[in-house]
Short mmCIF file of C-alpha atoms in Angstrom, two decimals:
data_model
loop_
_atom_site.label_atom_id
_atom_site.label_comp_id
_atom_site.label_asym_id
_atom_site.label_seq_id
_atom_site.Cartn_x
_atom_site.Cartn_y
_atom_site.Cartn_z
CA MET A 1 90.97 221.33 146.38
CA ARG A 2 92.05 219.41 143.16
CA GLY A 3 90.68 216.65 141.55
CA VAL A 4 92.07 213.23 141.32
CA ASP A 5 94.18 213.13 138.04
CA SER A 6 92.92 210.43 135.78
CA PRO A 7 95.02 207.78 134.86
CA GLN A 8 96.70 208.01 131.45
CA ALA A 9 95.45 205.95 128.85
CA PRO A 10 98.66 203.57 127.46
CA LEU A 11 100.43 204.59 124.25
CA GLN A 12 98.26 203.13 121.32
CA LEU A 13 100.09 201.78 118.23
CA GLY A 14 98.47 202.72 115.51
CA CYS A 15 97.72 200.16 112.65
CA TRP A 16 100.94 201.54 110.18
CA SER A 17 103.20 201.61 113.15
CA LYS A 18 102.54 197.53 113.87
CA LEU A 19 102.93 197.25 110.06
CA PHE A 20 106.56 198.65 110.42
CA ILE A 21 107.49 196.71 113.68
CA VAL A 22 106.12 193.85 111.83
CA LEU A 23 108.45 194.08 108.76
CA ILE A 24 111.29 194.90 110.33
CA LEU A 25 111.39 191.62 112.57
CA GLY A 26 110.58 189.75 109.48
CA VAL A 27 113.60 190.85 107.69
CA ALA A 28 115.75 190.37 110.42
CA ALA A 29 114.35 187.10 110.93
CA ILE A 30 114.59 186.70 106.94
CA ALA A 31 118.24 187.97 106.79
CA VAL A 32 119.50 185.54 110.00
CA THR A 33 118.06 182.39 108.48
CA LEU A 34 119.59 183.52 104.89
CA ALA A 35 122.96 184.21 106.53
CA PHE A 36 122.44 180.30 108.87
CA TRP A 37 121.73 179.18 105.01
CA LEU A 38 124.41 180.43 103.25
CA ARG A 39 126.77 179.15 105.52
CA SER A 40 125.63 175.51 105.84
CA THR A 41 126.70 172.43 104.14
CA ALA A 42 123.65 170.48 104.57
CA ASP A 43 122.73 170.20 101.20
CA LEU A 44 126.58 168.79 100.25
CA ASP A 45 126.22 166.96 103.69
CA ALA A 46 123.11 165.35 102.52
CA GLU A 47 124.74 164.58 98.80
CA ARG A 48 127.42 162.62 100.25
CA ALA A 49 125.46 160.60 102.56
CA ARG A 50 123.43 159.64 99.40
CA ALA A 51 126.50 158.82 97.62
CA VAL A 52 127.68 156.53 100.31
CA ALA A 53 124.02 155.00 100.45
CA LEU A 54 124.98 154.39 96.61
CA GLY A 55 128.16 153.04 96.75
CA VAL A 56 129.38 155.45 94.95
CA GLU A 57 132.94 155.99 95.98
CA LEU A 58 134.33 159.82 97.60
CA ASP A 59 137.60 158.50 99.05
CA TRP A 60 140.09 158.99 96.99
CA GLU A 61 142.51 156.59 97.15
CA LYS A 62 140.26 153.96 96.66
CA LEU A 63 138.98 155.56 93.52
CA GLY A 64 142.87 154.55 92.33
CA VAL A 65 143.93 158.10 90.96
CA THR A 66 146.48 158.65 93.92
CA GLY A 67 148.92 156.16 92.67
CA ASP A 68 152.48 158.14 91.96
CA ARG A 69 152.36 158.73 88.23
CA SER A 70 154.63 161.96 88.86
CA VAL A 71 157.13 160.09 86.37
CA GLN A 72 154.01 160.80 83.51
CA ARG A 73 153.17 164.30 85.34
CA ARG A 74 156.50 165.75 84.57
CA THR A 75 156.92 164.66 81.01
CA LEU A 76 153.83 165.97 80.29
CA ASP A 77 154.55 169.13 81.89
CA GLU A 78 157.67 168.92 79.82
CA VAL A 79 155.86 168.45 76.60
CA ALA A 80 153.91 171.26 77.10
CA LYS A 81 156.82 173.54 77.97
CA ILE A 82 158.95 172.75 75.14
CA ALA A 83 155.48 173.32 72.65
CA GLU A 84 155.08 176.86 74.26
CA ARG A 85 158.82 177.12 72.48
CA ALA A 86 157.70 176.17 69.35
CA LYS A 87 158.38 178.98 66.89
CA PRO A 88 154.92 180.96 66.03
CA TYR A 89 152.98 180.41 62.53
CA ASP A 90 151.42 183.54 61.42
CA GLY A 91 148.85 182.00 58.82
CA SER A 92 145.80 180.15 59.34
CA SER A 93 146.26 176.39 58.24
CA TYR A 94 142.97 175.41 60.05
CA GLU A 95 140.82 174.46 57.17
CA TRP A 96 143.85 172.02 56.21
CA GLU A 97 143.95 170.89 59.24
CA ARG A 98 140.46 169.69 59.05
CA ASP A 99 140.04 167.97 55.45
CA PRO A 100 142.94 165.41 54.79
CA TRP A 101 142.54 165.35 51.08
CA ARG A 102 143.84 169.32 50.60
CA ALA A 103 146.60 168.36 48.11
CA SER A 104 149.50 170.63 49.99
CA ALA A 105 149.83 172.44 53.06
CA PRO A 106 149.23 176.71 52.61
CA SER A 107 152.51 178.48 50.84
CA ASP A 108 153.91 179.83 54.13
CA LEU A 109 153.29 176.94 56.38
CA ALA A 110 155.14 174.73 54.20
CA GLY A 111 158.46 176.37 54.61
CA TRP A 112 158.33 176.62 58.62
CA ASN A 113 159.88 174.88 61.11
CA SER A 114 158.90 174.43 64.94
CA GLY A 115 162.18 174.72 65.83
CA VAL A 116 161.55 172.10 69.00
CA ASP A 117 160.76 168.70 66.42
CA VAL A 118 163.91 166.78 68.56
CA ASP A 119 162.99 167.52 71.91
CA LEU A 120 159.53 167.70 71.28
CA ASP A 121 159.83 164.01 70.16
CA ALA A 122 161.94 162.92 72.73
CA ALA A 123 160.16 164.10 75.41
CA ILE A 124 156.40 162.63 73.98
CA ASP A 125 158.51 158.77 72.98
CA ARG A 126 158.69 158.85 76.99
CA LEU A 127 155.15 158.72 77.68
CA ASP A 128 153.46 155.12 77.79
CA GLY A 129 149.97 156.14 76.61
CA ILE A 130 148.62 155.74 80.04
CA PRO A 131 146.02 158.15 81.72
CA ALA A 132 148.40 160.57 83.91
CA LEU A 133 145.40 161.82 85.83
CA GLN A 134 146.46 162.25 89.63
CA ILE A 135 145.61 164.27 92.68
CA ALA A 136 147.26 164.56 95.91
CA PRO A 137 144.52 163.40 98.36
CA GLY A 138 145.69 166.26 100.80
CA GLU A 139 144.68 168.71 98.46
CA ILE A 140 140.82 167.81 98.25
CA ALA A 141 140.78 166.72 101.84
CA ALA A 142 142.80 170.14 103.31
CA ALA A 143 140.26 172.14 100.82
CA ARG A 144 137.13 170.34 101.92
CA LEU A 145 137.80 170.66 105.90
CA SER A 146 139.94 174.17 106.13
CA HIS A 147 137.95 175.76 103.24
CA ASN A 148 141.67 176.37 102.10
CA ALA A 149 140.60 177.20 98.40
CA LYS A 150 144.51 177.78 97.57
CA ARG A 151 145.71 174.63 98.02
CA PHE A 152 142.43 173.23 95.86
CA VAL A 153 143.41 175.97 93.13
CA ARG A 154 146.93 175.74 92.80
CA GLY A 155 146.18 171.70 92.40
CA PHE A 156 143.60 172.51 89.87
CA ASP A 157 146.01 174.64 87.80
CA ASP A 158 148.13 171.87 87.43
CA TRP A 159 145.83 169.96 85.44
CA GLN A 160 145.20 173.06 83.57
CA ARG A 161 148.61 173.22 82.96
CA LEU A 162 149.49 169.65 81.65
CA ASN A 163 147.30 170.01 78.47
CA THR A 164 148.53 168.69 75.49
CA TYR A 165 147.07 171.79 72.73
CA ASP A 166 149.92 172.81 72.04
CA ALA A 167 151.87 169.67 71.28
CA VAL A 168 149.10 168.65 69.07
CA HIS A 169 149.10 171.95 66.87
CA VAL A 170 152.53 171.39 66.57
CA LEU A 171 152.03 167.88 64.87
CA LYS A 172 149.03 168.67 63.20
CA ARG A 173 151.46 171.03 61.01
CA ARG A 174 154.09 168.66 60.49
CA SER A 175 151.51 166.44 59.49
CA LEU A 176 150.25 168.85 57.06
CA ILE A 177 154.20 169.79 55.41
CA ALA A 178 155.18 165.61 55.85
CA THR A 179 158.31 166.33 57.64
CA GLY A 180 159.83 163.30 59.47
CA ASP A 181 158.36 159.70 60.09
CA MET A 182 154.77 159.46 59.25
CA SER A 183 153.89 156.25 61.09
CA ALA A 184 156.56 157.69 64.28
CA LEU A 185 154.14 160.88 64.39
CA ALA A 186 151.24 159.06 64.27
CA ASP A 187 152.42 157.15 67.28
CA ARG A 188 153.18 159.95 69.21
CA LEU A 189 149.21 161.53 68.59
CA VAL A 190 148.35 158.31 70.12
CA ARG A 191 150.84 158.55 73.26
CA LEU A 192 149.34 162.06 73.57
CA ALA A 193 145.64 161.32 73.61
CA GLY A 194 146.58 158.43 75.71
CA SER A 195 148.05 160.14 78.78
CA GLY A 196 145.63 162.82 79.56
CA PRO A 197 146.15 164.87 82.59
CA ASN A 198 143.36 166.47 83.10
CA LEU A 199 140.69 165.27 85.79
CA HIS A 200 138.12 167.30 85.19
CA SER A 201 138.09 167.16 81.62
CA ILE A 202 139.81 165.37 78.67
CA TRP A 203 139.28 167.46 76.02
CA GLY A 204 142.64 167.53 75.07
CA SER A 205 142.71 163.81 74.88
CA PHE A 206 140.21 163.71 72.18
CA SER A 207 141.97 166.78 70.23
CA ALA A 208 144.97 164.42 69.82
CA SER A 209 142.46 161.52 68.61
CA GLU A 210 141.12 164.10 65.79
CA ALA A 211 144.28 164.58 64.76
CA PHE A 212 145.37 161.33 64.60
CA ILE A 213 142.53 160.41 62.17
CA ASN A 214 143.04 163.45 60.12
CA HIS A 215 147.12 161.89 60.17
CA VAL A 216 145.99 158.64 59.01
CA LEU A 217 143.67 159.60 56.18
CA ARG A 218 146.30 162.27 54.91
CA HIS A 219 148.86 159.30 54.93
CA ARG A 220 147.54 156.24 54.78
CA ASP A 221 149.51 155.36 51.66
CA ALA A 222 152.66 155.94 53.96
CA LEU A 223 151.61 153.69 56.89
CA ASP A 224 151.69 150.09 57.81
CA PRO A 225 147.77 148.68 57.70
CA ARG A 226 148.18 146.40 60.57
CA LEU A 227 150.10 148.86 62.64
CA THR A 228 147.59 152.08 62.11
CA ALA A 229 145.01 149.51 63.04
CA ALA A 230 146.19 148.27 66.15
CA GLN A 231 147.00 152.27 67.16
CA ALA A 232 143.55 152.93 66.29
CA ARG A 233 141.85 150.29 68.43
CA GLN A 234 144.56 150.95 71.31
CA LEU A 235 143.82 154.71 71.10
CA ALA A 236 140.05 153.67 71.82
CA ALA A 237 140.57 151.87 74.33
CA SER A 238 142.95 154.58 75.99
CA LEU A 239 140.06 157.11 75.46
CA GLU A 240 137.40 154.83 77.44
CA SER A 241 139.51 154.05 80.57
CA GLN A 242 139.88 158.10 80.55
CA LEU A 243 136.33 158.81 80.49
CA LEU A 244 135.85 155.78 82.99
CA VAL A 245 138.36 157.45 85.37
CA VAL A 246 136.73 161.07 84.86
CA VAL A 247 132.74 159.78 85.36
CA ARG A 248 133.88 157.61 88.49
CA CYS A 249 135.95 160.49 90.25
CA GLY A 250 133.35 163.10 89.60
CA PRO A 251 131.75 162.78 92.78
CA ALA A 252 134.58 163.37 94.68
CA PHE A 253 135.84 166.10 92.66
CA TRP A 254 132.74 167.84 93.05
CA GLU A 255 132.36 167.45 96.64
CA GLY A 256 135.61 169.12 97.18
CA ALA A 257 135.52 171.81 95.02
CA LEU A 258 131.86 172.75 95.76
CA ARG A 259 132.74 173.53 99.33
CA LEU A 260 134.75 176.27 98.31
CA PRO A 261 133.48 179.41 98.23
CA CYS A 262 132.12 180.64 94.72
CA GLU A 263 134.87 183.16 94.11
CA GLU A 264 137.51 180.46 94.51
CA VAL A 265 135.90 178.07 92.25
CA LEU A 266 135.43 180.80 89.58
CA ARG A 267 138.87 182.09 89.75
CA ALA A 268 140.31 177.84 89.27
CA TRP A 269 137.97 177.35 86.00
CA ASN A 270 138.70 180.58 84.56
CA LEU A 271 135.20 181.58 84.56
CA ARG A 272 133.11 184.76 84.90
CA LEU A 273 129.19 184.44 85.70
CA PRO A 274 126.91 187.29 83.86
CA SER A 275 127.05 190.53 85.20
CA LEU A 276 124.13 190.53 87.27
CA MET A 277 126.28 187.69 89.27
CA GLN A 278 129.28 190.18 89.25
CA TYR A 279 128.59 191.02 93.53
CA ARG A 280 129.94 188.88 96.24
CA SER A 281 126.75 188.25 97.57
CA LEU A 282 124.61 187.10 94.72
CA GLN A 283 127.32 184.73 93.49
CA ASP A 284 126.83 183.25 96.84
CA LEU A 285 123.23 182.86 96.74
CA PHE A 286 123.50 181.37 93.48
CA GLN A 287 126.11 179.09 94.22
CA ARG A 288 124.22 178.04 97.75
CA SER A 289 121.20 177.30 95.39
CA GLY A 290 123.12 175.72 92.71
CA ARG A 291 125.62 173.90 93.52
CA ARG A 292 123.43 170.58 94.78
CA ALA A 293 122.56 170.03 91.77
CA VAL A 294 125.73 169.70 90.79
CA LEU A 295 126.94 167.39 93.00
CA ALA A 296 124.01 165.07 92.68
CA ARG A 297 124.40 164.84 89.16
CA ALA A 298 127.75 163.54 89.40
CA ILE A 299 126.73 161.15 91.89
CA ASP A 300 123.92 159.63 89.69
CA ALA A 301 126.08 159.02 86.39
CA ALA A 302 128.70 157.72 88.87
CA ALA A 303 126.13 155.60 90.12
CA TRP A 304 124.61 154.39 87.11
CA VAL A 305 127.86 153.52 85.40
CA GLY A 306 128.88 151.73 88.38
CA VAL A 307 125.95 149.19 87.96
CA ASN A 308 125.92 149.62 84.01
CA GLY A 309 129.42 150.31 82.66
CA LEU A 310 130.25 153.35 80.59
CA PRO A 311 126.90 154.17 78.09
CA GLN A 312 127.30 152.13 74.65
CA THR A 313 124.22 154.15 72.87
CA PRO A 314 122.94 158.00 73.06
CA ALA A 315 120.00 156.68 74.82
CA GLN A 316 122.13 155.23 77.67
CA VAL A 317 123.71 158.64 77.97
CA GLU A 318 120.85 160.11 78.58
CA ALA A 319 120.16 157.79 81.33
CA MET A 320 123.30 157.84 82.56
CA SER A 321 123.17 161.99 82.14
CA PRO A 322 119.55 163.30 81.43
CA GLY A 323 119.66 167.17 80.11
CA TRP A 324 117.93 169.83 82.00
CA PRO A 325 114.47 171.17 81.71
CA GLN A 326 114.06 174.52 79.76
CA MET A 327 115.26 177.08 82.07
CA THR A 328 112.53 179.08 83.94
CA PRO A 329 112.36 181.73 86.33
CA TRP A 330 111.88 179.58 89.63
CA ARG A 331 114.80 177.55 88.33
CA VAL A 332 117.59 179.99 86.85
CA LEU A 333 119.19 180.25 90.66
CA ARG A 334 120.11 176.59 90.43
CA ASP A 335 120.53 175.97 86.58
CA LEU A 336 122.62 179.38 85.85
CA TYR A 337 125.08 178.32 88.42
CA GLY A 338 125.24 174.54 87.32
CA ALA A 339 125.71 175.58 83.64
CA THR A 340 128.18 178.39 84.67
CA VAL A 341 130.75 175.55 86.03
CA ASP A 342 129.81 172.33 84.69
CA PRO A 343 129.09 173.49 81.17
CA GLY A 344 128.61 171.01 78.23
CA GLY A 345 127.62 171.23 74.62
CA CYS A 346 125.24 168.55 72.93
CA ALA A 347 124.00 169.43 69.33
CA HIS A 348 121.26 167.02 69.54
CA CYS A 349 119.26 168.25 72.34
CA ALA A 350 117.62 170.71 70.89
CA GLY A 351 118.38 173.91 73.25
CA ARG A 352 118.74 171.59 76.69
CA GLN A 353 121.38 172.20 78.67
CA VAL A 354 123.55 169.52 79.67
CA GLY A 355 126.62 168.56 81.83
CA GLN A 356 129.65 167.72 80.85
CA VAL A 357 129.63 164.18 81.20
CA HIS A 358 126.68 164.00 79.11
CA SER A 359 128.97 166.20 76.36
CA LEU A 360 132.09 164.48 77.25
CA THR A 361 130.64 160.46 76.70
CA VAL A 362 128.69 161.42 73.46
CA LYS A 363 132.06 162.62 71.96
CA TRP A 364 133.53 159.28 73.11
CA LEU A 365 130.78 157.31 71.49
CA ARG A 366 131.43 159.47 68.26
CA GLN A 367 134.81 159.16 68.23
CA ARG A 368 135.28 155.64 68.82
CA ALA A 369 132.72 154.48 66.14
CA TYR A 370 135.79 156.56 64.38
CA LEU A 371 138.25 154.63 65.46
CA LEU A 372 137.18 151.29 65.31
CA LEU A 373 135.88 151.66 61.96
CA LEU A 374 139.72 152.75 60.85
CA ALA A 375 141.05 150.22 62.35
CA ALA A 376 138.32 147.65 60.00
CA ASP A 377 139.10 149.74 57.12
CA PHE A 378 143.02 149.56 57.98
CA ASP A 379 142.92 145.66 58.57
CA GLY A 380 140.22 144.53 56.29
CA SER A 381 138.05 143.41 59.64
CA ALA A 382 134.28 143.74 59.94
CA TRP A 383 132.85 146.98 60.59
CA PRO A 384 131.81 147.80 64.12
CA SER A 385 128.58 148.47 65.32
CA ASP A 386 126.51 151.46 65.04
CA PRO A 387 126.21 152.90 68.81
CA GLY A 388 122.91 154.78 67.13
CA ASP A 389 121.15 152.10 66.02
CA SER A 390 118.90 150.62 68.57
CA ALA A 391 118.83 147.10 66.35
CA GLY A 392 122.54 146.42 66.62
CA GLY A 393 123.42 147.10 63.30
CA THR A 394 127.20 147.81 61.84
CA LEU A 395 127.93 151.59 60.06
CA ARG A 396 126.19 152.11 57.07
CA PRO A 397 128.16 153.03 54.15
CA ILE A 398 128.69 156.52 52.14
CA LEU A 399 128.41 155.50 48.48
CA ARG A 400 129.62 158.19 45.49
CA ASP A 401 129.54 156.90 42.28
CA GLY A 402 129.75 153.19 43.16
CA LEU A 403 132.44 153.48 45.64
CA VAL A 404 132.56 153.13 49.32
CA ILE A 405 134.03 156.88 50.37
CA GLY A 406 133.19 156.22 54.13
CA ALA A 407 130.70 155.63 56.48
CA TYR A 408 127.72 157.32 58.69
CA SER A 409 125.87 156.42 62.34
CA PHE A 410 121.93 157.15 62.94
CA GLY A 411 124.08 159.30 65.61
CA ALA A 412 122.61 160.49 68.84
CA ASP A 413 118.79 160.77 67.63
CA MET A 414 118.90 157.34 66.92
CA ARG A 415 117.34 157.79 63.80
CA ASP A 416 118.37 156.57 59.95
CA ASP A 417 118.76 159.68 58.32
CA GLY A 418 119.99 158.34 55.25
CA GLY A 419 123.72 159.99 55.97
CA LEU A 420 122.38 163.72 56.37
CA THR A 421 125.36 165.15 57.66
CA ARG A 422 123.63 167.50 59.81
CA VAL A 423 122.53 164.52 62.25
CA ASP A 424 124.00 161.66 61.63
CA TRP A 425 127.27 160.99 62.44
CA CYS A 426 129.38 160.59 59.41
CA PHE A 427 132.68 159.70 58.26
CA PRO A 428 134.73 159.91 55.91
CA LEU A 429 137.61 156.93 54.97
CA ARG A 430 138.17 157.77 51.10
CA ALA A 431 137.22 161.34 49.85
CA PRO A 432 135.61 164.58 51.72
CA LEU A 433 131.95 164.29 52.43
CA GLY A 434 129.25 166.54 50.72
CA TYR A 435 126.34 168.36 51.92
CA PRO A 436 123.88 168.41 52.86
CA ARG A 437 124.04 164.62 52.69
CA ALA A 438 127.86 162.96 53.17
CA ALA A 439 127.49 161.22 49.57
CA ASP A 440 126.86 164.86 47.68
CA PRO A 441 129.84 166.00 45.50
CA PRO A 442 131.81 168.20 47.94
CA LYS A 443 131.84 171.72 47.31
CA ILE A 444 134.81 173.17 45.71
CA PRO A 445 136.59 175.60 47.75
#
């Protein structure tokens, strides 16, 4: 008689088998969570809600940049296309463009003619010097709601194309060889600088403003002093209005752009991430980690300006848009993406990264001080205040052999370094500056 079989013992999993199952389940849970997180817009939604609570405007119509400025935009487009047809110049005139006291232009430039002078002048003369910043609200709204990146990219390309760099370059060379009416050329530079088309950046306007400054220094004896002073003040006011629009529109601009896929944003900006981030999955990870900080900075700057107006000192620039702390491994995801899509440059920040609003505002403070100084120098009025002087003093004179050759500001560090060109903002008026101090004799090239 066979005995009754004993009950079979239940399958026992070893410790390693249990650990493996837990590991698989954990990886699956992380993957699902990461997938939802990458597709979530909770970070941007939270910042949008914060912007509304702070009274920061995100509606393009209410921001006042959607009015019909199509005539200006078409004119700027025409200016850009005409400048592209200019006869190329293969030599180098960079140092002459920067130094208004050079005796003469390079010999090969002296016989150069753009071939488009008449057409370019006629197009520029139709500009009214009012910022042509415009955006069709449907483009951003469609991009934000449907992620139709092509519409957004096309709109951004329009802003990029309507630049003034080529036209400014043609006018710089005409200034060097002194062809045409020098007073009219000064007016055209003011018109170009005042008609900035790019909502994301006004560097093109700063380029035209710098060209105007060098032009009037180079040809001051041929210009009407009072008219030139008025042009300098007009340009200072125009740059201020452009910067105000850029800061106020920053949150709406970024709120639309950052909802787009990383690849499309980088393509619109013509940017490349470091090689480690070339893989699509890593791009999305960096974008999702860093985009909230980009939008938050734009909102903070717009909120600050809404309460205080544009910064009047470097310290106020830092309050409006602080520099970022030193990058650390645990913040690299956020900071690296932000530094890529919102780049700025800041000479006084000791290696810290800053956003574009910060660097634009510091640039504006410096150029405004110089333009107002030029105006005062041409019409004999009082010198402007020094934005770097917390006590509210005026710009300081730079003396050489007992003569005033320029002026200096305390600069972004807000300390009086006696006209040390490396840290103070030094503005030449009647002679080239020296180094390391602006009053030193200039080096002979």
